[in-house]
Amino acid sequence: MMNKFKAVLKEHGRSVTKSRLLLFGYLQEQDAVTVKQFLDDNLAIADRASLYRALQLFKEVGVVEERFLAGRRLIELTDLYDAHHHHLCCRRCGTATAVDMPEVEAALLAFCKARGFCVDKHLIEADGLCANCSKQRIPH
Ligand SMILES: [Zn+2]
Ligand SMILES: [Zn+2]
């Protein structure tokens, strides 16, 4: 993935810098994060303005995409740079947990195929309370 990232920067006439590589490495280790968290976590690499510019660049070249999950705008690597997955979004603590749902994927594709529909992309997200938050739920 790192090589693919380097190649896409070159393809777009951008140089492969140490900070860009570090930021890409950070995104590989994270699941979806808010822009604020991305900036806060990487201040050791560059200042806010540079981090923000790097993020814009990542979006431009298709490395990162924005998603609205549980009402929040989050960023994460696109499927080209990360295994395809979906999210379980907690509306209380805001965590977006990445999950693989191979059975759901297969069922969805079979459903579409049976109707002669060619799927380009799909989104499946579940909103609710995570295991932690549902335990802490105040009883009525
Ligand atoms: Zn939660
Ligand atoms: Zn899927």
PDB file of N, CA and C in Angstrom, residues 37-76:
ATOM      1  N   GLN A  37      -9.300  15.258  15.015  1.00  0.00           N
ATOM      2  CA  GLN A  37      -8.446  14.221  15.592  1.00  0.00           C
ATOM      3  C   GLN A  37      -7.201  13.994  14.733  1.00  0.00           C
ATOM      4  N   PHE A  38      -7.398  14.014  13.421  1.00  0.00           N
ATOM      5  CA  PHE A  38      -6.274  13.870  12.496  1.00  0.00           C
ATOM      6  C   PHE A  38      -5.243  14.962  12.745  1.00  0.00           C
ATOM      7  N   LEU A  39      -5.723  16.203  12.900  1.00  0.00           N
ATOM      8  CA  LEU A  39      -4.807  17.329  13.131  1.00  0.00           C
ATOM      9  C   LEU A  39      -4.138  17.193  14.504  1.00  0.00           C
ATOM     10  N   ASP A  40      -4.941  16.926  15.532  1.00  0.00           N
ATOM     11  CA  ASP A  40      -4.404  16.831  16.894  1.00  0.00           C
ATOM     12  C   ASP A  40      -3.350  15.726  17.029  1.00  0.00           C
ATOM     13  N   ASP A  41      -3.613  14.590  16.388  1.00  0.00           N
ATOM     14  CA  ASP A  41      -2.725  13.429  16.535  1.00  0.00           C
ATOM     15  C   ASP A  41      -1.390  13.587  15.823  1.00  0.00           C
ATOM     16  N   ASN A  42      -1.338  14.510  14.864  1.00  0.00           N
ATOM     17  CA  ASN A  42      -0.147  14.560  14.014  1.00  0.00           C
ATOM     18  C   ASN A  42       0.659  15.844  14.127  1.00  0.00           C
ATOM     19  N   LEU A  43       0.454  16.570  15.205  1.00  0.00           N
ATOM     20  CA  LEU A  43       1.173  17.839  15.364  1.00  0.00           C
ATOM     21  C   LEU A  43       2.680  17.646  15.476  1.00  0.00           C
ATOM     22  N   ALA A  44       3.112  16.432  15.828  1.00  0.00           N
ATOM     23  CA  ALA A  44       4.549  16.158  15.887  1.00  0.00           C
ATOM     24  C   ALA A  44       5.151  16.083  14.481  1.00  0.00           C
ATOM     25  N   ILE A  45       4.286  15.845  13.493  1.00  0.00           N
ATOM     26  CA  ILE A  45       4.766  15.688  12.115  1.00  0.00           C
ATOM     27  C   ILE A  45       4.825  17.035  11.392  1.00  0.00           C
ATOM     28  N   ALA A  46       3.807  17.853  11.583  1.00  0.00           N
ATOM     29  CA  ALA A  46       3.759  19.160  10.911  1.00  0.00           C
ATOM     30  C   ALA A  46       2.772  20.066  11.637  1.00  0.00           C
ATOM     31  N   ASP A  47       2.768  21.353  11.272  1.00  0.00           N
ATOM     32  CA  ASP A  47       1.803  22.257  11.916  1.00  0.00           C
ATOM     33  C   ASP A  47       0.419  22.071  11.291  1.00  0.00           C
ATOM     34  N   ARG A  48      -0.579  22.642  11.937  1.00  0.00           N
ATOM     35  CA  ARG A  48      -1.966  22.428  11.512  1.00  0.00           C
ATOM     36  C   ARG A  48      -2.206  22.770  10.045  1.00  0.00           C
ATOM     37  N   ALA A  49      -1.665  23.901   9.607  1.00  0.00           N
ATOM     38  CA  ALA A  49      -1.910  24.333   8.226  1.00  0.00           C
ATOM     39  C   ALA A  49      -1.337  23.317   7.239  1.00  0.00           C
ATOM     40  N   SER A  50      -0.135  22.817   7.533  1.00  0.00           N
ATOM     41  CA  SER A  50       0.483  21.842   6.628  1.00  0.00           C
ATOM     42  C   SER A  50      -0.278  20.528   6.653  1.00  0.00           C
ATOM     43  N   LEU A  51      -0.728  20.137   7.848  1.00  0.00           N
ATOM     44  CA  LEU A  51      -1.498  18.896   7.966  1.00  0.00           C
ATOM     45  C   LEU A  51      -2.785  19.007   7.159  1.00  0.00           C
ATOM     46  N   TYR A  52      -3.407  20.162   7.259  1.00  0.00           N
ATOM     47  CA  TYR A  52      -4.666  20.373   6.554  1.00  0.00           C
ATOM     48  C   TYR A  52      -4.444  20.312   5.046  1.00  0.00           C
ATOM     49  N   ARG A  53      -3.344  20.927   4.594  1.00  0.00           N
ATOM     50  CA  ARG A  53      -3.024  20.877   3.157  1.00  0.00           C
ATOM     51  C   ARG A  53      -2.758  19.444   2.710  1.00  0.00           C
ATOM     52  N   ALA A  54      -2.046  18.685   3.541  1.00  0.00           N
ATOM     53  CA  ALA A  54      -1.760  17.284   3.210  1.00  0.00           C
ATOM     54  C   ALA A  54      -3.066  16.501   3.079  1.00  0.00           C
ATOM     55  N   LEU A  55      -3.994  16.791   3.970  1.00  0.00           N
ATOM     56  CA  LEU A  55      -5.283  16.102   3.931  1.00  0.00           C
ATOM     57  C   LEU A  55      -6.036  16.430   2.633  1.00  0.00           C
ATOM     58  N   GLN A  56      -6.001  17.711   2.250  1.00  0.00           N
ATOM     59  CA  GLN A  56      -6.653  18.110   0.989  1.00  0.00           C
ATOM     60  C   GLN A  56      -6.024  17.376  -0.186  1.00  0.00           C
ATOM     61  N   LEU A  57      -4.705  17.277  -0.153  1.00  0.00           N
ATOM     62  CA  LEU A  57      -3.983  16.570  -1.220  1.00  0.00           C
ATOM     63  C   LEU A  57      -4.400  15.099  -1.257  1.00  0.00           C
ATOM     64  N   PHE A  58      -4.474  14.479  -0.097  1.00  0.00           N
ATOM     65  CA  PHE A  58      -4.870  13.066  -0.028  1.00  0.00           C
ATOM     66  C   PHE A  58      -6.262  12.872  -0.640  1.00  0.00           C
ATOM     67  N   LYS A  59      -7.140  13.847  -0.389  1.00  0.00           N
ATOM     68  CA  LYS A  59      -8.495  13.759  -0.944  1.00  0.00           C
ATOM     69  C   LYS A  59      -8.446  13.895  -2.464  1.00  0.00           C
ATOM     70  N   GLU A  60      -7.672  14.881  -2.925  1.00  0.00           N
ATOM     71  CA  GLU A  60      -7.565  15.143  -4.363  1.00  0.00           C
ATOM     72  C   GLU A  60      -7.108  13.917  -5.136  1.00  0.00           C
ATOM     73  N   VAL A  61      -6.140  13.197  -4.592  1.00  0.00           N
ATOM     74  CA  VAL A  61      -5.568  12.064  -5.328  1.00  0.00           C
ATOM     75  C   VAL A  61      -6.292  10.750  -5.016  1.00  0.00           C
ATOM     76  N   GLY A  62      -7.385  10.838  -4.258  1.00  0.00           N
ATOM     77  CA  GLY A  62      -8.212   9.648  -4.038  1.00  0.00           C
ATOM     78  C   GLY A  62      -7.706   8.685  -2.983  1.00  0.00           C
ATOM     79  N   VAL A  63      -6.844   9.186  -2.089  1.00  0.00           N
ATOM     80  CA  VAL A  63      -6.317   8.325  -1.033  1.00  0.00           C
ATOM     81  C   VAL A  63      -7.274   8.310   0.160  1.00  0.00           C
ATOM     82  N   VAL A  64      -7.891   9.471   0.389  1.00  0.00           N
ATOM     83  CA  VAL A  64      -8.757   9.627   1.547  1.00  0.00           C
ATOM     84  C   VAL A  64     -10.146  10.057   1.080  1.00  0.00           C
ATOM     85  N   GLU A  65     -11.170   9.603   1.789  1.00  0.00           N
ATOM     86  CA  GLU A  65     -12.505  10.108   1.491  1.00  0.00           C
ATOM     87  C   GLU A  65     -13.208  10.517   2.774  1.00  0.00           C
ATOM     88  N   GLU A  66     -14.209  11.379   2.599  1.00  0.00           N
ATOM     89  CA  GLU A  66     -15.007  11.827   3.739  1.00  0.00           C
ATOM     90  C   GLU A  66     -16.267  11.006   3.800  1.00  0.00           C
ATOM     91  N   ARG A  67     -16.679  10.689   4.991  1.00  0.00           N
ATOM     92  CA  ARG A  67     -17.947   9.990   5.167  1.00  0.00           C
ATOM     93  C   ARG A  67     -18.694  10.619   6.310  1.00  0.00           C
ATOM     94  N   PHE A  68     -20.017  10.610   6.189  1.00  0.00           N
ATOM     95  CA  PHE A  68     -20.823  11.039   7.314  1.00  0.00           C
ATOM     96  C   PHE A  68     -21.248   9.802   8.073  1.00  0.00           C
ATOM     97  N   LEU A  69     -20.758   9.654   9.281  1.00  0.00           N
ATOM     98  CA  LEU A  69     -21.083   8.496  10.090  1.00  0.00           C
ATOM     99  C   LEU A  69     -21.632   8.981  11.415  1.00  0.00           C
ATOM    100  N   ALA A  70     -22.789   8.451  11.790  1.00  0.00           N
ATOM    101  CA  ALA A  70     -23.435   8.846  13.034  1.00  0.00           C
ATOM    102  C   ALA A  70     -23.467  10.382  13.161  1.00  0.00           C
ATOM    103  N   GLY A  71     -23.757  11.055  12.060  1.00  0.00           N
ATOM    104  CA  GLY A  71     -23.905  12.501  12.078  1.00  0.00           C
ATOM    105  C   GLY A  71     -22.606  13.272  12.160  1.00  0.00           C
ATOM    106  N   ARG A  72     -21.474  12.574  12.055  1.00  0.00           N
ATOM    107  CA  ARG A  72     -20.201  13.287  12.117  1.00  0.00           C
ATOM    108  C   ARG A  72     -19.455  13.103  10.810  1.00  0.00           C
ATOM    109  N   ARG A  73     -18.666  14.120  10.458  1.00  0.00           N
ATOM    110  CA  ARG A  73     -17.879  14.027   9.245  1.00  0.00           C
ATOM    111  C   ARG A  73     -16.543  13.386   9.594  1.00  0.00           C
ATOM    112  N   LEU A  74     -16.290  12.228   9.029  1.00  0.00           N
ATOM    113  CA  LEU A  74     -15.053  11.505   9.339  1.00  0.00           C
ATOM    114  C   LEU A  74     -14.258  11.286   8.057  1.00  0.00           C
ATOM    115  N   ILE A  75     -12.959  11.129   8.227  1.00  0.00           N
ATOM    116  CA  ILE A  75     -12.112  10.838   7.077  1.00  0.00           C
ATOM    117  C   ILE A  75     -11.469   9.475   7.265  1.00  0.00           C
ATOM    118  N   GLU A  76     -11.265   8.796   6.171  1.00  0.00           N
ATOM    119  CA  GLU A  76     -10.525   7.537   6.225  1.00  0.00           C
ATOM    120  C   GLU A  76      -9.993   7.193   4.850  1.00  0.00           C
TER     121      GLU A  76
END
